[in-house]
PDB file of C-alpha atoms in Angstrom:
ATOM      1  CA  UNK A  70       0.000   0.000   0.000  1.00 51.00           C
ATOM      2  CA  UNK A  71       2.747   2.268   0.901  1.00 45.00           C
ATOM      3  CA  UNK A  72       4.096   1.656  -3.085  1.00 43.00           C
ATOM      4  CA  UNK A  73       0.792   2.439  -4.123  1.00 44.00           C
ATOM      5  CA  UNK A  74       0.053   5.445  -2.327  1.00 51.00           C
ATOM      6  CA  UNK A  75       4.296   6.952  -3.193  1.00 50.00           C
ATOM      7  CA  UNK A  76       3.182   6.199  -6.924  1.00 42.00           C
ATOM      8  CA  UNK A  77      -0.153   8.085  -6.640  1.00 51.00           C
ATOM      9  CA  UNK A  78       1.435  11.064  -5.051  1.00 45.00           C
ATOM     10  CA  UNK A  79       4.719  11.385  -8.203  1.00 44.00           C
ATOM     11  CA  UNK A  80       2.192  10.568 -11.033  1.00 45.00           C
ATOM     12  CA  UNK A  81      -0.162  13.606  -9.774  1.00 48.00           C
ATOM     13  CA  UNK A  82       3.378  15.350  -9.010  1.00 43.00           C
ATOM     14  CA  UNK A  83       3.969  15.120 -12.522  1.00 47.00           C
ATOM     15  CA  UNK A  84       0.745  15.645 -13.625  1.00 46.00           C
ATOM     16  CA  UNK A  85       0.300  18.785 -11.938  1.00 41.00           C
ATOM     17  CA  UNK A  86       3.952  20.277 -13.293  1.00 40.00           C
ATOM     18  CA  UNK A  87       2.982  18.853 -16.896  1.00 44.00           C
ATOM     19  CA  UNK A  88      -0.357  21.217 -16.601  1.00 40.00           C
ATOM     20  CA  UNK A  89       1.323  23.802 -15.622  1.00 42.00           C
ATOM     21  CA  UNK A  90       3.903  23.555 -18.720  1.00 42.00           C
ATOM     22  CA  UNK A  91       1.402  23.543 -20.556  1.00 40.00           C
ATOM     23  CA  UNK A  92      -0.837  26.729 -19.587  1.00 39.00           C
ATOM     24  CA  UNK A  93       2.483  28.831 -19.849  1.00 35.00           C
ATOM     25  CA  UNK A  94       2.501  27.434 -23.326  1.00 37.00           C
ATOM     26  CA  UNK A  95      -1.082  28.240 -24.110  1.00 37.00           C
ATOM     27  CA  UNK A  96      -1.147  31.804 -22.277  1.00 33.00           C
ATOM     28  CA  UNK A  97      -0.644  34.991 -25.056  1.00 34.00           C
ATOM     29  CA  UNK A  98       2.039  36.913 -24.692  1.00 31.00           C
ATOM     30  CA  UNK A  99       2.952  40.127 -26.371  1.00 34.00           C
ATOM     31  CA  UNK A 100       6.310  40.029 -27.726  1.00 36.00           C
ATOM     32  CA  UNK A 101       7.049  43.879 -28.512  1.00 36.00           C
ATOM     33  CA  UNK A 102       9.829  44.512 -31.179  1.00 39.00           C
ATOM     34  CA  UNK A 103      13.135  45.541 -29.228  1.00 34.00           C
ATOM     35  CA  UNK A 104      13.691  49.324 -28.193  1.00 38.00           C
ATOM     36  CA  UNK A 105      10.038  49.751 -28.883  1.00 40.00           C
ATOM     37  CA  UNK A 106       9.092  53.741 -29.773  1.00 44.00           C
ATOM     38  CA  UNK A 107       6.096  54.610 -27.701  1.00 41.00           C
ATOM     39  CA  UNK A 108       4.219  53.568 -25.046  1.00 45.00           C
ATOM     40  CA  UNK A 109       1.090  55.345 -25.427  1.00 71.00           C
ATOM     41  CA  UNK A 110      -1.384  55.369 -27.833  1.00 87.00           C
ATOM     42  CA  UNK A 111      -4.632  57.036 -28.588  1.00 90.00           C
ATOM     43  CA  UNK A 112      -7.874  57.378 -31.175  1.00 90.00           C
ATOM     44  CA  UNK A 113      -9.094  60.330 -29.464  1.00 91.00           C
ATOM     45  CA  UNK A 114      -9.622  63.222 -32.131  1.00 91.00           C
ATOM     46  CA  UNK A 115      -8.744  65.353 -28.867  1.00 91.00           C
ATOM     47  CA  UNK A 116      -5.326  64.880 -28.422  1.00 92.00           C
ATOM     48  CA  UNK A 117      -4.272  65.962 -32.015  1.00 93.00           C
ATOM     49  CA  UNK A 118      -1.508  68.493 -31.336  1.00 94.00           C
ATOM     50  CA  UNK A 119       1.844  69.444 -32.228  1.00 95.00           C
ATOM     51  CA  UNK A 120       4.460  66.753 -31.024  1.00 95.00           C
ATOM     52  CA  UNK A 121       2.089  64.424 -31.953  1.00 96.00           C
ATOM     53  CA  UNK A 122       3.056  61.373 -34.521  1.00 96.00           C
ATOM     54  CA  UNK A 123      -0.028  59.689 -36.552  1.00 97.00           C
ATOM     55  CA  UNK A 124       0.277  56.065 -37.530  1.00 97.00           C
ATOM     56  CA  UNK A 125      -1.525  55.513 -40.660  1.00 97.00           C
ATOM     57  CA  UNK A 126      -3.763  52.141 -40.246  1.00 95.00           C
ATOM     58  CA  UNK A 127      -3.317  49.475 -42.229  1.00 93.00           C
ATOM     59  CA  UNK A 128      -7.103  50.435 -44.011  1.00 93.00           C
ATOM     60  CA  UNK A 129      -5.644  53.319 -44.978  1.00 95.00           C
ATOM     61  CA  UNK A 130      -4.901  53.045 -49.354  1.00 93.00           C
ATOM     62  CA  UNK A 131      -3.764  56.352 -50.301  1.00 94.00           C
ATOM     63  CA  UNK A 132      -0.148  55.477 -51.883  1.00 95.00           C
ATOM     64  CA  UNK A 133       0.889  59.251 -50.260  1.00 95.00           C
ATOM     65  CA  UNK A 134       0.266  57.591 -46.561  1.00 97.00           C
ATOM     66  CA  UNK A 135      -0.166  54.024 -46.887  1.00 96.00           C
ATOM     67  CA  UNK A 136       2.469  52.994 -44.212  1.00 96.00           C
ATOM     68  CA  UNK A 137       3.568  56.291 -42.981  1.00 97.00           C
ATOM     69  CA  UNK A 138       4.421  58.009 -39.460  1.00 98.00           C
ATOM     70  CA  UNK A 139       3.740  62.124 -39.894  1.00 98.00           C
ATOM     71  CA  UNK A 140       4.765  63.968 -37.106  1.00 98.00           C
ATOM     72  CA  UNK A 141       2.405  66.961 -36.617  1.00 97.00           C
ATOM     73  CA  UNK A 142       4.207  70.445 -36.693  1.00 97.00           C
ATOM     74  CA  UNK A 143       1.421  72.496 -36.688  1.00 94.00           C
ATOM     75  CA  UNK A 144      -2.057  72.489 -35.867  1.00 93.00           C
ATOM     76  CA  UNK A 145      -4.210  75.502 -36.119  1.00 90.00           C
ATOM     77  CA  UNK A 146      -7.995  76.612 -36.388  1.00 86.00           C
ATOM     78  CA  UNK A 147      -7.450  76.504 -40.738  1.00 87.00           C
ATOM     79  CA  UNK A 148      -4.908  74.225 -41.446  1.00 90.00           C
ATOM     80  CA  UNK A 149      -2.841  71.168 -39.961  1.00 95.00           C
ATOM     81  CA  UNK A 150       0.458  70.432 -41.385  1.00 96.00           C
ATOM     82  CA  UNK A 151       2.899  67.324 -40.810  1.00 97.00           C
ATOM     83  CA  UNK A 152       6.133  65.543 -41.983  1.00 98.00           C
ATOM     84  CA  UNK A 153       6.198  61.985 -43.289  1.00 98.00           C
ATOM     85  CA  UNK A 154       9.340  60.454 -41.121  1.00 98.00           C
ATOM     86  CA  UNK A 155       9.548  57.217 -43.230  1.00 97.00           C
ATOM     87  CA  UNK A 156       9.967  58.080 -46.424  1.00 97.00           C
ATOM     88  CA  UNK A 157      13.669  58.386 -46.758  1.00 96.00           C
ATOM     89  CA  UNK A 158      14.907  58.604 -50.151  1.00 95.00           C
ATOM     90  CA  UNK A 159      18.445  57.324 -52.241  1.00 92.00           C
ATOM     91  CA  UNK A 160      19.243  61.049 -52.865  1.00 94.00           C
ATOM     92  CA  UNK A 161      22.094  61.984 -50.650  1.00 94.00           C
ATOM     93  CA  UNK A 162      22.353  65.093 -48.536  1.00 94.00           C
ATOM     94  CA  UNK A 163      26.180  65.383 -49.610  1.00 93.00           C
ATOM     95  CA  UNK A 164      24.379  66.856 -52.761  1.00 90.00           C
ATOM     96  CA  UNK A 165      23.955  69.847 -51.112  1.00 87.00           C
ATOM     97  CA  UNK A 166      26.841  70.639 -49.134  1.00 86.00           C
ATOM     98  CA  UNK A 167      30.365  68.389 -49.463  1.00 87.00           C
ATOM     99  CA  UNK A 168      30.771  66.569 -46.117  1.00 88.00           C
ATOM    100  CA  UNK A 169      27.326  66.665 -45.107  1.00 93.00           C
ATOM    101  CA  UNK A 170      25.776  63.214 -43.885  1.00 94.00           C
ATOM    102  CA  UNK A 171      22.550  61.759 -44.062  1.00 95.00           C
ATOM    103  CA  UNK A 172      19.601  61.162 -46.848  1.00 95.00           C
ATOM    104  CA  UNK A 173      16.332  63.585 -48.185  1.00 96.00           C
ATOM    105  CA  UNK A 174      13.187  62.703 -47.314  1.00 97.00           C
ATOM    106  CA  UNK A 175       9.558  62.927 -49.044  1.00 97.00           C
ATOM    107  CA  UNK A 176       7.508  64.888 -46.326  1.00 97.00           C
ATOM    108  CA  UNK A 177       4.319  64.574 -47.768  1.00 97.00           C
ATOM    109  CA  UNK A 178       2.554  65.518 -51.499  1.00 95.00           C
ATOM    110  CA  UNK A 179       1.145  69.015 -50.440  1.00 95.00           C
ATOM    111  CA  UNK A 180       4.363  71.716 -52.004  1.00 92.00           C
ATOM    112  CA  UNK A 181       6.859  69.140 -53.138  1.00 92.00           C
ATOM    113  CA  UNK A 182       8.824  71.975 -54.031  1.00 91.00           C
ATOM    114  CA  UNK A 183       9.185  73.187 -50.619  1.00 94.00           C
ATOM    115  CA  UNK A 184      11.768  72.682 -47.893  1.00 95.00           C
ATOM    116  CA  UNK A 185      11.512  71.476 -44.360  1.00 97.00           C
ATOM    117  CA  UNK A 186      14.181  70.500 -41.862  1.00 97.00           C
ATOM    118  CA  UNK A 187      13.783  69.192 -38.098  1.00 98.00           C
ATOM    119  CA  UNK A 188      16.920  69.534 -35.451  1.00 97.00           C
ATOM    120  CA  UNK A 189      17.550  68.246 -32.450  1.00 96.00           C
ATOM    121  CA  UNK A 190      19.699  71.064 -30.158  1.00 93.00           C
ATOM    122  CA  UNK A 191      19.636  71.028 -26.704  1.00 88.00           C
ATOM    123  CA  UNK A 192      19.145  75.332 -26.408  1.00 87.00           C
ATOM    124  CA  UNK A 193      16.349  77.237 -27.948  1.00 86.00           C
ATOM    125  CA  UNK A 194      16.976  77.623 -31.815  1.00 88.00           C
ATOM    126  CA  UNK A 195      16.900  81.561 -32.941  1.00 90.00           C
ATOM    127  CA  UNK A 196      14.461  81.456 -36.072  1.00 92.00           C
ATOM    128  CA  UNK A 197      13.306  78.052 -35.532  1.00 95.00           C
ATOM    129  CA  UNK A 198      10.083  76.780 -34.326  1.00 95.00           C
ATOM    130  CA  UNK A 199      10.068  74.681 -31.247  1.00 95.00           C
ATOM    131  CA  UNK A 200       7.769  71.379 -32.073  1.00 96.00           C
ATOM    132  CA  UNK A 201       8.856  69.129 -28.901  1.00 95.00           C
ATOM    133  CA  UNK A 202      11.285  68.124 -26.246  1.00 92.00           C
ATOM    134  CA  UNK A 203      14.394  70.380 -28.105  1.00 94.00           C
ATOM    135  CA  UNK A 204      13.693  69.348 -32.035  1.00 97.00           C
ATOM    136  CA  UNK A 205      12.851  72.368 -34.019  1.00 97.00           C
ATOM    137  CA  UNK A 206      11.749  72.892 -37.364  1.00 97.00           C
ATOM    138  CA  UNK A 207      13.321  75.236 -39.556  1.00 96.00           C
ATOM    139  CA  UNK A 208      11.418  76.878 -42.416  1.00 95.00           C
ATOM    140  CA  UNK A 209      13.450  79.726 -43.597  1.00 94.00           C
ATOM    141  CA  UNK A 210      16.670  79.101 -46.212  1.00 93.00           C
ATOM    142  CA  UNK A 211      19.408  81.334 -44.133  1.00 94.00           C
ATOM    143  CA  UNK A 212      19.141  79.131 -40.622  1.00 95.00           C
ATOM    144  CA  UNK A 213      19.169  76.255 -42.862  1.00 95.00           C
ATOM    145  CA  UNK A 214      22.453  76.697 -44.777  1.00 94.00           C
ATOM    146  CA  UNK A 215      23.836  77.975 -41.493  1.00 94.00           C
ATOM    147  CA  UNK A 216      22.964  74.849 -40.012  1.00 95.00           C
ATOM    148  CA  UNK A 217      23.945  72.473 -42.700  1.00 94.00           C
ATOM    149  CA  UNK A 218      27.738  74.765 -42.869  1.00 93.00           C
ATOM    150  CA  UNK A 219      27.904  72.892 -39.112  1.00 93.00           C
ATOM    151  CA  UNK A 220      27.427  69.472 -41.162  1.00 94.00           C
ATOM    152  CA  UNK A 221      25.082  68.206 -38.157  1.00 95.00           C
ATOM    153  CA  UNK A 222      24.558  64.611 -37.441  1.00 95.00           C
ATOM    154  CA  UNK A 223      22.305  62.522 -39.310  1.00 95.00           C
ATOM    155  CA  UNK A 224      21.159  61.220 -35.905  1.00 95.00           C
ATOM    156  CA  UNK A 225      19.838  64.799 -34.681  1.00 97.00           C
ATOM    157  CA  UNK A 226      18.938  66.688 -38.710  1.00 97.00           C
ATOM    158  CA  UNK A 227      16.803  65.893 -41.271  1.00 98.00           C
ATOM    159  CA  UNK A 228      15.659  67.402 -44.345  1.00 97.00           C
ATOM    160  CA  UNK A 229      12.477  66.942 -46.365  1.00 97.00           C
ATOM    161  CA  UNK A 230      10.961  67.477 -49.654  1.00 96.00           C
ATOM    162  CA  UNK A 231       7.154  68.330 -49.083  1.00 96.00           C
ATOM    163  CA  UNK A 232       4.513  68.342 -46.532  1.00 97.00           C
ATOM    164  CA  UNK A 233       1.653  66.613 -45.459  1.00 97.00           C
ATOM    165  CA  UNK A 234      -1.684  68.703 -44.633  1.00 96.00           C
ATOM    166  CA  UNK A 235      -5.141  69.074 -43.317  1.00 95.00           C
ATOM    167  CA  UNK A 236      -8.548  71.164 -42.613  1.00 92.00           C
ATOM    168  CA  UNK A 237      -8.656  70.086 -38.979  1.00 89.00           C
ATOM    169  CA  UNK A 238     -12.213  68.727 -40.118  1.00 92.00           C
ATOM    170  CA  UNK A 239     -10.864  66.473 -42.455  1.00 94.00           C
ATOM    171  CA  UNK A 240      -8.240  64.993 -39.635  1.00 95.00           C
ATOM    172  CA  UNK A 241     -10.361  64.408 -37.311  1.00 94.00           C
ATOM    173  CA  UNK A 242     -12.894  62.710 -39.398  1.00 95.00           C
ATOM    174  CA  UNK A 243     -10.050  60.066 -40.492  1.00 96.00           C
ATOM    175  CA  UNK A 244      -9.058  59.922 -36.918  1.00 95.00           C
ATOM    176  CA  UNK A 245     -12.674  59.195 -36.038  1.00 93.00           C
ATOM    177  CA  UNK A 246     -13.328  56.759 -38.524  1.00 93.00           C
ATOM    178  CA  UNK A 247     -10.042  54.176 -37.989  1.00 93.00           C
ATOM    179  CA  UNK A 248      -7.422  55.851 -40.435  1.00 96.00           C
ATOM    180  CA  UNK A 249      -4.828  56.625 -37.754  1.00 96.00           C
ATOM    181  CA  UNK A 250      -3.698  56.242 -34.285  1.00 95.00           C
ATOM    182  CA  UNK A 251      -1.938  59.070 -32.147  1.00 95.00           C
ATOM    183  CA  UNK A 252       1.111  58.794 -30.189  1.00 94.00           C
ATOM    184  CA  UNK A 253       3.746  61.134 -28.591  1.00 93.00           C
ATOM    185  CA  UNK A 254       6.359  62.204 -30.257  1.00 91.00           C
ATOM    186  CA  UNK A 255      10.328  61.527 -28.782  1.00 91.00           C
ATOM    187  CA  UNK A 256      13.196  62.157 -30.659  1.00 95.00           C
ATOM    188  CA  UNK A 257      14.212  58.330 -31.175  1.00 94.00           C
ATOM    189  CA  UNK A 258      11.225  58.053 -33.457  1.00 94.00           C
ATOM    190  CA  UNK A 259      12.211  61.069 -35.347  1.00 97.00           C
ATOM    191  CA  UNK A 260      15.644  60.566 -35.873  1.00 97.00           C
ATOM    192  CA  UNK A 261      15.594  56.630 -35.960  1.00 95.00           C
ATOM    193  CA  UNK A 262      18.480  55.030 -38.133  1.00 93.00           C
ATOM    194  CA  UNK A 263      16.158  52.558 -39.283  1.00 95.00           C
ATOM    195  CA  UNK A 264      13.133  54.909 -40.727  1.00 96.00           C
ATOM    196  CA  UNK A 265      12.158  51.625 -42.986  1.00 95.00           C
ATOM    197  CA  UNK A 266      10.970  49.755 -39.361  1.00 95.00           C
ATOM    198  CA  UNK A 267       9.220  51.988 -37.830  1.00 96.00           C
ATOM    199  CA  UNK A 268       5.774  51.578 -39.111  1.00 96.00           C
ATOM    200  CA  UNK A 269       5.578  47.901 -38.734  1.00 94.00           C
ATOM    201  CA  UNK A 270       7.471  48.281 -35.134  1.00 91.00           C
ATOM    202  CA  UNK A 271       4.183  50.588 -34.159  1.00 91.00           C
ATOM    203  CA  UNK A 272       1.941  49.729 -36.079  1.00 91.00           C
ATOM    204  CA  UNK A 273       2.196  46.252 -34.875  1.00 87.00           C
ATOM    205  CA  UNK A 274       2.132  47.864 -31.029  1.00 76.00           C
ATOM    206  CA  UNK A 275      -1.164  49.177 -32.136  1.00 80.00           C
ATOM    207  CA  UNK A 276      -2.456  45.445 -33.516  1.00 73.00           C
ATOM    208  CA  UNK A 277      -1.237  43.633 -30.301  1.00 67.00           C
ATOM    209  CA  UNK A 278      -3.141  46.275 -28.052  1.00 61.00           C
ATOM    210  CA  UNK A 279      -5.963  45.489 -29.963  1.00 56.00           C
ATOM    211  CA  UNK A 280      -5.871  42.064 -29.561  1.00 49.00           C
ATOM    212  CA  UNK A 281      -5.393  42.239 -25.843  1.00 54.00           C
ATOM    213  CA  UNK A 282      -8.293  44.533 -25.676  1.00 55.00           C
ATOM    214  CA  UNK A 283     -10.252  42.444 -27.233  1.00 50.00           C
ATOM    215  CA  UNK A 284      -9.371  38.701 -25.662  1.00 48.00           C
ATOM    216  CA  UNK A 285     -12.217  37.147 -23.732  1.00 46.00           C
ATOM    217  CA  UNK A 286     -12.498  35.479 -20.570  1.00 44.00           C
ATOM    218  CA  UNK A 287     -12.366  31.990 -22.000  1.00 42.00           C
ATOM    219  CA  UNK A 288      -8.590  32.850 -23.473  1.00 42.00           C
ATOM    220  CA  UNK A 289      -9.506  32.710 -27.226  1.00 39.00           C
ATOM    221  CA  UNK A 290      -8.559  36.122 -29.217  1.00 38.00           C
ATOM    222  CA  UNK A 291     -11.659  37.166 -31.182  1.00 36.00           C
ATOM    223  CA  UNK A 292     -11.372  37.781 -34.891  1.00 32.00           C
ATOM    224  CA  UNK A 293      -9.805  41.894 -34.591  1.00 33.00           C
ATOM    225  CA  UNK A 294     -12.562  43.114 -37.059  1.00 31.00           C
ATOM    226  CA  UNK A 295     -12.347  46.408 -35.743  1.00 29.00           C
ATOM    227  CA  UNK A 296      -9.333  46.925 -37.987  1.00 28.00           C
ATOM    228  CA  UNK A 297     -11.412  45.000 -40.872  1.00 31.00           C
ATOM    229  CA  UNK A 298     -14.238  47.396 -40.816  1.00 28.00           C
ATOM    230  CA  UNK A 299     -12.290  51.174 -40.639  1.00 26.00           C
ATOM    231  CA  UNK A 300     -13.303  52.868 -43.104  1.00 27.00           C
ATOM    232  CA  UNK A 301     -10.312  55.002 -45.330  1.00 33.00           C
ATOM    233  CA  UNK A 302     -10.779  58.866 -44.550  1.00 33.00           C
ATOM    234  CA  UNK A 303      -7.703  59.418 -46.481  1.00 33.00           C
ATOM    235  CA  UNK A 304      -9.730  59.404 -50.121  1.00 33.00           C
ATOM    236  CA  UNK A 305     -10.698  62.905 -51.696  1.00 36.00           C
ATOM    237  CA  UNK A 306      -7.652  64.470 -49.398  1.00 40.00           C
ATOM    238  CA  UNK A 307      -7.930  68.537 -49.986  1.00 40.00           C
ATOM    239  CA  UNK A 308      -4.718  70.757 -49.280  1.00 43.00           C
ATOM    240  CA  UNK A 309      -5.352  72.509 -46.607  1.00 42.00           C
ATOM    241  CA  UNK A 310      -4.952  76.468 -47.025  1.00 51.00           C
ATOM    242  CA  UNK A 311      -2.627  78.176 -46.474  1.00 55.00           C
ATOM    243  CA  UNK A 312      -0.067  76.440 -46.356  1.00 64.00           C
ATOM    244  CA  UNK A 313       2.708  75.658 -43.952  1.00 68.00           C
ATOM    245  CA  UNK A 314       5.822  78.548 -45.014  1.00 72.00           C
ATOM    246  CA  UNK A 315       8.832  76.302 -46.215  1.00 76.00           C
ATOM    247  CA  UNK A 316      12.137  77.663 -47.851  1.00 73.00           C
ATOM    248  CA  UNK A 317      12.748  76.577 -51.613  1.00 74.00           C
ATOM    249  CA  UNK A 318      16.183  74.730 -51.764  1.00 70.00           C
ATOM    250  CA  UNK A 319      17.373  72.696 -55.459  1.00 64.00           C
ATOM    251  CA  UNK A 320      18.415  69.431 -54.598  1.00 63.00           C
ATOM    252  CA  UNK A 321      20.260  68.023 -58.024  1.00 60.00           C
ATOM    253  CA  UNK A 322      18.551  64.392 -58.696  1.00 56.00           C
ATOM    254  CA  UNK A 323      18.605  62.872 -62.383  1.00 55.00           C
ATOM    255  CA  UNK A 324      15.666  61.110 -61.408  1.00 56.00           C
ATOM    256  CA  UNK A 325      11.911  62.562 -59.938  1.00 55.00           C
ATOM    257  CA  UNK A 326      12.223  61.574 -55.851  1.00 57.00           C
ATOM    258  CA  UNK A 327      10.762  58.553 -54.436  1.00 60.00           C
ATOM    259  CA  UNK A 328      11.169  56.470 -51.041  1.00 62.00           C
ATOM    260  CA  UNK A 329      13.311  53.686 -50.823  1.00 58.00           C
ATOM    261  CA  UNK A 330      10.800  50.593 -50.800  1.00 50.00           C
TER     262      UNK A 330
END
């Protein structure tokens, strides 16, 4: 009897630790990519701002922001106005001044013949315009050659071709209806080395939260149709007037600019 009993007590030993095993196999868990951008996210038309980055959904069709991360750099009563920061193109910045690192970017269709830059300096910027946590945007054509004559790091200066903007009315109503998600801007996402990632990296953030959200008591994730049924605000897109001031700059290109895919 003793036998019997010793048996009894491993095989429910091992019972119990095989169980286990096997729940913490079952059980979700939400593998983020590695240095992950932002922790908070939002669908709240309210908390559209400058400093803010919009994720573009993946409903959204609109070659000009399917995929994209726009950091909003201005937001007024007529007219909202943003940078594309993943749309890096093959046209180097050494084009403009010798020594200078770094590539051009497409900021958006709206003035393609425009100029934009955004810096990261730790002091206030004279003739810049503070957007968030010490990265400024520069709009006029004498701060930017004086800045580029400094041949700035790639890491804290970008340039860009272009603009993306909005009637606040239209915004929100593509906020409202799925097309984007809002996070905070930080510098890392701005300046990241690796502009080509960091959609999927938060868009995929976005997806997993989702899924959480939406996970049942009985463990099984439910079919995310609330991506499925957003509806695309980004069709019929109408410049928004006027438009954000930029500085006119020739950047010498044999070929019309597009992203690297």
């Amino acid at each position: 009897m003793v036998v019997v009993r010793r048996l009894s007590f491993f095989l429910t030993l091992a019972a119990i630790v095989a169980f286990a095993a096997m729940e913490k196999r079952q059980s979700p868990v939400q593998e983020f990519p590695r240095g992950a951008i932002v922790p908070v996210q939002s669908r709240n038309v309210h908390d559209l701002a400058p400093g803010r980055l919009l994720v573009a959904t993946r409903s959204v069709a609109d070659p000009n922001f399917s995929k994209t991360v726009v950091l909003l750099i201005r937001y007024e009563e007529k007219s909202i106005a943003g940078l594309i920061l993943n749309r890096r193109t093959n046209v180097p910045l050494s084009r403009l001044s010798e020594g200078l690192s770094g590539h051009l970017y497409i900021g958006g269709p709206v003035e393609p013949n425009l100029s934009y830059a955004l810096l990261k300096a730790p002091d206030k910027l004279e003739g810049a315009e503070h957007i968030f946590d010490g990265v400024h945007l520069i709009t006029s054509k004498t701060l930017f050659e004086q800045t580029i004559a400094t041949q700035p790091d790639p890491r804290t200066f970008h340039m860009y071709q272009g603009s993306a903007e909005w009637i606040p009315e239209q915004l929100e109503r593509e906020v409202a209806r799925g097309s984007w998600v809002i996070f905070p801007a930080n510098a890392e996402a701005v300046f990241t080395e690796d502009p080509d990632s960091l959609w999927f990296q938060m868009i995929r953030k976005t997806e997993l939260k989702i899924a959480a959200n939406e996970t049942k008591g009985d463990g099984r994730k439910q079919q995310m149709c609330f991506i499925n049924r957003i509806i695309d605000g980004a069709a019929g897109r109408v410049p928004a007037n006027p438009h954000i001031a930029g500085f006119r700059y020739e950047v010498r290109s044999e070929r019309p600019l597009t992203a690297i895919r």
